[in-house]
Amino acid sequence: MMSAPLFEDEIFDKQDYSVNRIPKGDYEYCTFKNCNFSEGFLSEVRFLECEFIDCNFSSANLTSSSFQDVKLLGCKLLGVHFESCNSFGFALYIENCQLNHSSFYQVDLSYTKMINSKLQSVEFTEANLSRCAFGDCDFQGATFENTNLEKADFRKAINYNIHPERNKIKGAKFSLEGIEGLLMSYGIVVEK
C-alpha cells in the first residue's frame, strides 16, 4: 500500500481547486493564499499546521479531511459541513472569516478562537464550544441546542440567541449588552 504524498513548507498561491481537485496527501506547515476550493473535494486530505489566507471553501466537500491546528484568515466558508471532517486532532483558529450557513453539528471546537467573523445561521447543535473565545463575532440565526458552552467567552459577540436551559453555560462569559441573547427565549423585554 502506497503512503500519501507529503507536501511540506510549500506556498500555494491563486490555485483553483474547484475544477482541479487538490492532490490527496498530507500538507504540513503549508500556506494557501487566494485559493479557490469552492464546491471542490478535499476528502482524505490532511492539513497539519497550515494557514489559509483569503481562500474560498464555500460548499466544499470535506469528508474525512483533517484540519489539525489550521489557521483560517479572511476565508469564505459558506455552507461547509465540518462534521464530515476527521475528528482526530481537529483544531481551528478563525479570523475575519464568513462561515454563514455552515455546520459544526457534534464537532469538538473546545478552546477555539474565532475573531471578527460572521457565523450567521450556523449549526452548533450538540457541539463542544467549551472555553472558546468569540471576539466580534456575529451569531445572527445560529442554532445552539444541547451545546456545551461552558467557560466560553461571548462578551464581544453579537446577535446570539442561546436558551440557558437547553445548553450547558456554566462559567460562560457574556456582556451586559448581550444579556438579551440569553433572555430572548423567555419573551422578556430588556430596555436600555
PDB file of C-alpha atoms in Angstrom:
ATOM      1  CA  MET A   1       0.000   0.000   0.000  1.00  0.00           C
ATOM      2  CA  MET A   2       1.407   3.378  -1.012  1.00  0.00           C
ATOM      3  CA  SER A   3       1.594   6.139   1.551  1.00  0.00           C
ATOM      4  CA  ALA A   4       0.055   9.532   0.819  1.00  0.00           C
ATOM      5  CA  PRO A   5       2.421  12.131  -0.677  1.00  0.00           C
ATOM      6  CA  LEU A   6       3.802  14.725   1.717  1.00  0.00           C
ATOM      7  CA  PHE A   7       3.808  18.447   0.902  1.00  0.00           C
ATOM      8  CA  GLU A   8       5.856  20.372   3.450  1.00  0.00           C
ATOM      9  CA  ASP A   9       6.505  24.124   3.907  1.00  0.00           C
ATOM     10  CA  GLU A  10       5.083  24.914   0.469  1.00  0.00           C
ATOM     11  CA  ILE A  11       3.185  28.012  -0.631  1.00  0.00           C
ATOM     12  CA  PHE A  12       0.174  27.576  -2.907  1.00  0.00           C
ATOM     13  CA  ASP A  13      -0.969  30.869  -4.445  1.00  0.00           C
ATOM     14  CA  LYS A  14      -4.092  31.518  -6.559  1.00  0.00           C
ATOM     15  CA  GLN A  15      -4.754  27.836  -7.205  1.00  0.00           C
ATOM     16  CA  ASP A  16      -8.222  26.824  -8.396  1.00  0.00           C
ATOM     17  CA  TYR A  17      -9.170  23.545  -6.739  1.00  0.00           C
ATOM     18  CA  SER A  18     -12.848  23.965  -7.580  1.00  0.00           C
ATOM     19  CA  VAL A  19     -12.139  22.468 -11.008  1.00  0.00           C
ATOM     20  CA  ASN A  20      -8.917  20.523 -10.483  1.00  0.00           C
ATOM     21  CA  ARG A  21      -9.038  18.509  -7.274  1.00  0.00           C
ATOM     22  CA  ILE A  22      -6.288  19.163  -4.745  1.00  0.00           C
ATOM     23  CA  PRO A  23      -3.953  16.158  -4.760  1.00  0.00           C
ATOM     24  CA  LYS A  24      -4.651  13.758  -1.884  1.00  0.00           C
ATOM     25  CA  GLY A  25      -1.867  13.753   0.657  1.00  0.00           C
ATOM     26  CA  ASP A  26      -0.505  15.305   3.811  1.00  0.00           C
ATOM     27  CA  TYR A  27       0.074  19.067   3.785  1.00  0.00           C
ATOM     28  CA  GLU A  28       2.262  20.160   6.682  1.00  0.00           C
ATOM     29  CA  TYR A  29       3.183  23.770   7.503  1.00  0.00           C
ATOM     30  CA  CYS A  30       1.884  24.896   4.088  1.00  0.00           C
ATOM     31  CA  THR A  31       0.368  28.275   3.214  1.00  0.00           C
ATOM     32  CA  PHE A  32      -2.552  28.646   0.824  1.00  0.00           C
ATOM     33  CA  LYS A  33      -3.214  32.192  -0.462  1.00  0.00           C
ATOM     34  CA  ASN A  34      -6.186  33.252  -2.587  1.00  0.00           C
ATOM     35  CA  CYS A  35      -7.004  29.636  -3.439  1.00  0.00           C
ATOM     36  CA  ASN A  36     -10.453  28.531  -4.559  1.00  0.00           C
ATOM     37  CA  PHE A  37     -11.755  25.294  -3.014  1.00  0.00           C
ATOM     38  CA  SER A  38     -15.444  26.126  -3.578  1.00  0.00           C
ATOM     39  CA  GLU A  39     -17.521  23.033  -4.347  1.00  0.00           C
ATOM     40  CA  GLY A  40     -14.233  21.123  -4.512  1.00  0.00           C
ATOM     41  CA  PHE A  41     -13.435  17.761  -2.968  1.00  0.00           C
ATOM     42  CA  LEU A  42     -10.938  17.799  -0.122  1.00  0.00           C
ATOM     43  CA  SER A  43     -11.777  14.297   1.063  1.00  0.00           C
ATOM     44  CA  GLU A  44      -8.935  12.346   2.616  1.00  0.00           C
ATOM     45  CA  VAL A  45      -6.596  15.348   2.560  1.00  0.00           C
ATOM     46  CA  ARG A  46      -4.732  16.107   5.807  1.00  0.00           C
ATOM     47  CA  PHE A  47      -3.762  19.668   6.723  1.00  0.00           C
ATOM     48  CA  LEU A  48      -1.383  19.980   9.679  1.00  0.00           C
ATOM     49  CA  GLU A  49      -0.465  23.455  10.951  1.00  0.00           C
ATOM     50  CA  CYS A  50      -1.398  25.013   7.612  1.00  0.00           C
ATOM     51  CA  GLU A  51      -2.523  28.583   7.029  1.00  0.00           C
ATOM     52  CA  PHE A  52      -5.278  29.572   4.605  1.00  0.00           C
ATOM     53  CA  ILE A  53      -5.369  33.260   3.669  1.00  0.00           C
ATOM     54  CA  ASP A  54      -8.247  34.765   1.640  1.00  0.00           C
ATOM     55  CA  CYS A  55      -9.357  31.348   0.373  1.00  0.00           C
ATOM     56  CA  ASN A  56     -12.858  30.283  -0.676  1.00  0.00           C
ATOM     57  CA  PHE A  57     -14.160  26.970   0.709  1.00  0.00           C
ATOM     58  CA  SER A  58     -17.860  27.601   0.020  1.00  0.00           C
ATOM     59  CA  SER A  59     -19.800  24.336  -0.331  1.00  0.00           C
ATOM     60  CA  ALA A  60     -16.548  22.322  -0.355  1.00  0.00           C
ATOM     61  CA  ASN A  61     -16.764  18.602   0.444  1.00  0.00           C
ATOM     62  CA  LEU A  62     -14.584  17.925   3.498  1.00  0.00           C
ATOM     63  CA  THR A  63     -15.480  14.251   4.004  1.00  0.00           C
ATOM     64  CA  SER A  64     -12.712  12.558   6.008  1.00  0.00           C
ATOM     65  CA  SER A  65     -10.359  15.531   5.591  1.00  0.00           C
ATOM     66  CA  SER A  66      -8.202  16.541   8.556  1.00  0.00           C
ATOM     67  CA  PHE A  67      -7.730  20.062   9.879  1.00  0.00           C
ATOM     68  CA  GLN A  68      -5.165  19.931  12.684  1.00  0.00           C
ATOM     69  CA  ASP A  69      -4.032  23.282  14.118  1.00  0.00           C
ATOM     70  CA  VAL A  70      -5.179  25.112  10.984  1.00  0.00           C
ATOM     71  CA  LYS A  71      -5.498  28.906  10.686  1.00  0.00           C
ATOM     72  CA  LEU A  72      -8.271  30.339   8.519  1.00  0.00           C
ATOM     73  CA  LEU A  73      -7.694  34.044   7.850  1.00  0.00           C
ATOM     74  CA  GLY A  74     -10.056  36.116   5.710  1.00  0.00           C
ATOM     75  CA  CYS A  75     -11.641  32.991   4.245  1.00  0.00           C
ATOM     76  CA  LYS A  76     -15.116  32.379   2.903  1.00  0.00           C
ATOM     77  CA  LEU A  77     -16.622  29.104   4.179  1.00  0.00           C
ATOM     78  CA  LEU A  78     -20.306  29.292   3.277  1.00  0.00           C
ATOM     79  CA  GLY A  79     -22.346  26.106   3.692  1.00  0.00           C
ATOM     80  CA  VAL A  80     -19.419  23.958   4.844  1.00  0.00           C
ATOM     81  CA  HIS A  81     -20.196  20.785   6.866  1.00  0.00           C
ATOM     82  CA  PHE A  82     -17.321  20.491   9.333  1.00  0.00           C
ATOM     83  CA  GLU A  83     -18.938  17.468  10.998  1.00  0.00           C
ATOM     84  CA  SER A  84     -17.841  15.394   7.996  1.00  0.00           C
ATOM     85  CA  CYS A  85     -14.153  16.098   8.774  1.00  0.00           C
ATOM     86  CA  ASN A  86     -11.931  13.614  10.545  1.00  0.00           C
ATOM     87  CA  SER A  87     -12.325  14.486  14.244  1.00  0.00           C
ATOM     88  CA  PHE A  88      -8.819  13.324  15.224  1.00  0.00           C
ATOM     89  CA  GLY A  89      -6.797  16.381  16.264  1.00  0.00           C
ATOM     90  CA  PHE A  90      -9.381  18.754  14.752  1.00  0.00           C
ATOM     91  CA  ALA A  91      -8.381  22.304  15.731  1.00  0.00           C
ATOM     92  CA  LEU A  92      -9.021  25.647  14.044  1.00  0.00           C
ATOM     93  CA  TYR A  93      -8.169  29.306  14.558  1.00  0.00           C
ATOM     94  CA  ILE A  94     -10.618  31.540  12.672  1.00  0.00           C
ATOM     95  CA  GLU A  95     -10.192  35.265  11.990  1.00  0.00           C
ATOM     96  CA  ASN A  96     -12.036  37.641   9.608  1.00  0.00           C
ATOM     97  CA  CYS A  97     -13.963  34.757   8.038  1.00  0.00           C
ATOM     98  CA  GLN A  98     -17.500  34.213   6.773  1.00  0.00           C
ATOM     99  CA  LEU A  99     -18.952  30.876   7.874  1.00  0.00           C
ATOM    100  CA  ASN A 100     -22.638  31.588   7.237  1.00  0.00           C
ATOM    101  CA  HIS A 101     -24.887  28.520   6.808  1.00  0.00           C
ATOM    102  CA  SER A 102     -22.080  26.155   7.839  1.00  0.00           C
ATOM    103  CA  SER A 103     -22.459  23.300  10.299  1.00  0.00           C
ATOM    104  CA  PHE A 104     -20.452  22.163  13.319  1.00  0.00           C
ATOM    105  CA  TYR A 105     -23.004  19.529  14.378  1.00  0.00           C
ATOM    106  CA  GLN A 106     -21.438  17.449  17.204  1.00  0.00           C
ATOM    107  CA  VAL A 107     -17.953  18.895  16.452  1.00  0.00           C
ATOM    108  CA  ASP A 108     -15.465  19.416  19.291  1.00  0.00           C
ATOM    109  CA  LEU A 109     -14.319  23.034  18.954  1.00  0.00           C
ATOM    110  CA  SER A 110     -13.164  23.414  22.559  1.00  0.00           C
ATOM    111  CA  TYR A 111     -10.516  26.118  23.046  1.00  0.00           C
ATOM    112  CA  THR A 112     -11.120  27.506  19.512  1.00  0.00           C
ATOM    113  CA  LYS A 113     -10.621  31.231  18.928  1.00  0.00           C
ATOM    114  CA  MET A 114     -12.919  32.938  16.455  1.00  0.00           C
ATOM    115  CA  ILE A 115     -12.298  36.623  15.851  1.00  0.00           C
ATOM    116  CA  ASN A 116     -14.234  39.180  13.793  1.00  0.00           C
ATOM    117  CA  SER A 117     -16.171  36.528  11.884  1.00  0.00           C
ATOM    118  CA  LYS A 118     -19.712  36.073  10.603  1.00  0.00           C
ATOM    119  CA  LEU A 119     -21.346  32.898  11.917  1.00  0.00           C
ATOM    120  CA  GLN A 120     -24.882  33.625  10.761  1.00  0.00           C
ATOM    121  CA  SER A 121     -27.291  30.671  10.597  1.00  0.00           C
ATOM    122  CA  VAL A 122     -24.500  28.293  11.672  1.00  0.00           C
ATOM    123  CA  GLU A 123     -25.468  24.955  13.230  1.00  0.00           C
ATOM    124  CA  PHE A 124     -23.829  24.332  16.628  1.00  0.00           C
ATOM    125  CA  THR A 125     -26.244  21.622  17.849  1.00  0.00           C
ATOM    126  CA  GLU A 126     -24.516  19.197  20.262  1.00  0.00           C
ATOM    127  CA  ALA A 127     -21.130  20.821  19.544  1.00  0.00           C
ATOM    128  CA  ASN A 128     -18.493  21.361  22.222  1.00  0.00           C
ATOM    129  CA  LEU A 129     -17.677  25.084  22.370  1.00  0.00           C
ATOM    130  CA  SER A 130     -16.273  24.979  25.892  1.00  0.00           C
ATOM    131  CA  ARG A 131     -13.554  27.546  26.548  1.00  0.00           C
ATOM    132  CA  CYS A 132     -13.989  29.104  23.078  1.00  0.00           C
ATOM    133  CA  ALA A 133     -13.420  32.826  22.613  1.00  0.00           C
ATOM    134  CA  PHE A 134     -15.657  34.720  20.209  1.00  0.00           C
ATOM    135  CA  GLY A 135     -14.341  38.249  19.692  1.00  0.00           C
ATOM    136  CA  ASP A 136     -16.537  40.469  17.491  1.00  0.00           C
ATOM    137  CA  CYS A 137     -18.441  37.507  16.016  1.00  0.00           C
ATOM    138  CA  ASP A 138     -21.982  37.755  14.630  1.00  0.00           C
ATOM    139  CA  PHE A 139     -24.224  34.781  15.501  1.00  0.00           C
ATOM    140  CA  GLN A 140     -27.469  36.013  13.857  1.00  0.00           C
ATOM    141  CA  GLY A 141     -29.727  32.964  13.393  1.00  0.00           C
ATOM    142  CA  ALA A 142     -27.138  30.468  14.716  1.00  0.00           C
ATOM    143  CA  THR A 143     -28.543  27.341  16.393  1.00  0.00           C
ATOM    144  CA  PHE A 144     -27.383  26.348  19.874  1.00  0.00           C
ATOM    145  CA  GLU A 145     -29.135  23.172  21.055  1.00  0.00           C
ATOM    146  CA  ASN A 146     -27.581  20.811  23.644  1.00  0.00           C
ATOM    147  CA  THR A 147     -24.347  22.717  23.025  1.00  0.00           C
ATOM    148  CA  ASN A 148     -21.539  22.792  25.580  1.00  0.00           C
ATOM    149  CA  LEU A 149     -20.759  26.484  26.092  1.00  0.00           C
ATOM    150  CA  GLU A 150     -19.084  26.117  29.482  1.00  0.00           C
ATOM    151  CA  LYS A 151     -16.456  28.815  30.087  1.00  0.00           C
ATOM    152  CA  ALA A 152     -16.928  30.169  26.533  1.00  0.00           C
ATOM    153  CA  ASP A 153     -16.419  33.907  26.095  1.00  0.00           C
ATOM    154  CA  PHE A 154     -19.294  35.689  24.336  1.00  0.00           C
ATOM    155  CA  ARG A 155     -18.530  39.148  25.803  1.00  0.00           C
ATOM    156  CA  LYS A 156     -17.713  40.656  22.399  1.00  0.00           C
ATOM    157  CA  ALA A 157     -20.122  38.515  20.344  1.00  0.00           C
ATOM    158  CA  ILE A 158     -23.426  39.827  18.978  1.00  0.00           C
ATOM    159  CA  ASN A 159     -26.836  38.576  17.823  1.00  0.00           C
ATOM    160  CA  TYR A 160     -26.752  35.203  19.591  1.00  0.00           C
ATOM    161  CA  ASN A 161     -29.909  33.548  20.895  1.00  0.00           C
ATOM    162  CA  ILE A 162     -28.950  30.936  23.481  1.00  0.00           C
ATOM    163  CA  HIS A 163     -31.576  29.143  25.562  1.00  0.00           C
ATOM    164  CA  PRO A 164     -29.910  28.633  29.002  1.00  0.00           C
ATOM    165  CA  GLU A 165     -31.974  25.526  29.842  1.00  0.00           C
ATOM    166  CA  ARG A 166     -31.129  23.708  26.612  1.00  0.00           C
ATOM    167  CA  ASN A 167     -27.371  24.323  26.675  1.00  0.00           C
ATOM    168  CA  LYS A 168     -24.528  23.956  29.161  1.00  0.00           C
ATOM    169  CA  ILE A 169     -23.477  27.513  30.011  1.00  0.00           C
ATOM    170  CA  LYS A 170     -21.819  27.235  33.424  1.00  0.00           C
ATOM    171  CA  GLY A 171     -18.931  29.674  33.641  1.00  0.00           C
ATOM    172  CA  ALA A 172     -19.635  31.222  30.216  1.00  0.00           C
ATOM    173  CA  LYS A 173     -18.975  34.956  29.957  1.00  0.00           C
ATOM    174  CA  PHE A 174     -21.496  37.404  28.494  1.00  0.00           C
ATOM    175  CA  SER A 175     -21.538  41.200  28.387  1.00  0.00           C
ATOM    176  CA  LEU A 176     -24.364  43.194  29.941  1.00  0.00           C
ATOM    177  CA  GLU A 177     -25.271  44.417  26.428  1.00  0.00           C
ATOM    178  CA  GLY A 178     -25.560  40.818  25.204  1.00  0.00           C
ATOM    179  CA  ILE A 179     -27.789  39.574  28.025  1.00  0.00           C
ATOM    180  CA  GLU A 180     -30.823  39.834  25.701  1.00  0.00           C
ATOM    181  CA  GLY A 181     -29.438  36.871  23.774  1.00  0.00           C
ATOM    182  CA  LEU A 182     -29.931  34.717  26.872  1.00  0.00           C
ATOM    183  CA  LEU A 183     -33.398  36.020  27.716  1.00  0.00           C
ATOM    184  CA  MET A 184     -34.965  36.108  24.238  1.00  0.00           C
ATOM    185  CA  SER A 185     -36.387  32.580  24.523  1.00  0.00           C
ATOM    186  CA  TYR A 186     -38.348  33.659  27.623  1.00  0.00           C
ATOM    187  CA  GLY A 187     -40.103  36.531  25.845  1.00  0.00           C
ATOM    188  CA  ILE A 188     -38.553  39.020  28.258  1.00  0.00           C
ATOM    189  CA  VAL A 189     -38.121  42.606  27.045  1.00  0.00           C
ATOM    190  CA  VAL A 190     -34.904  44.277  28.150  1.00  0.00           C
ATOM    191  CA  GLU A 191     -34.910  48.055  27.861  1.00  0.00           C
ATOM    192  CA  LYS A 192     -31.806  50.187  27.924  1.00  0.00           C
TER     193      LYS A 192
END
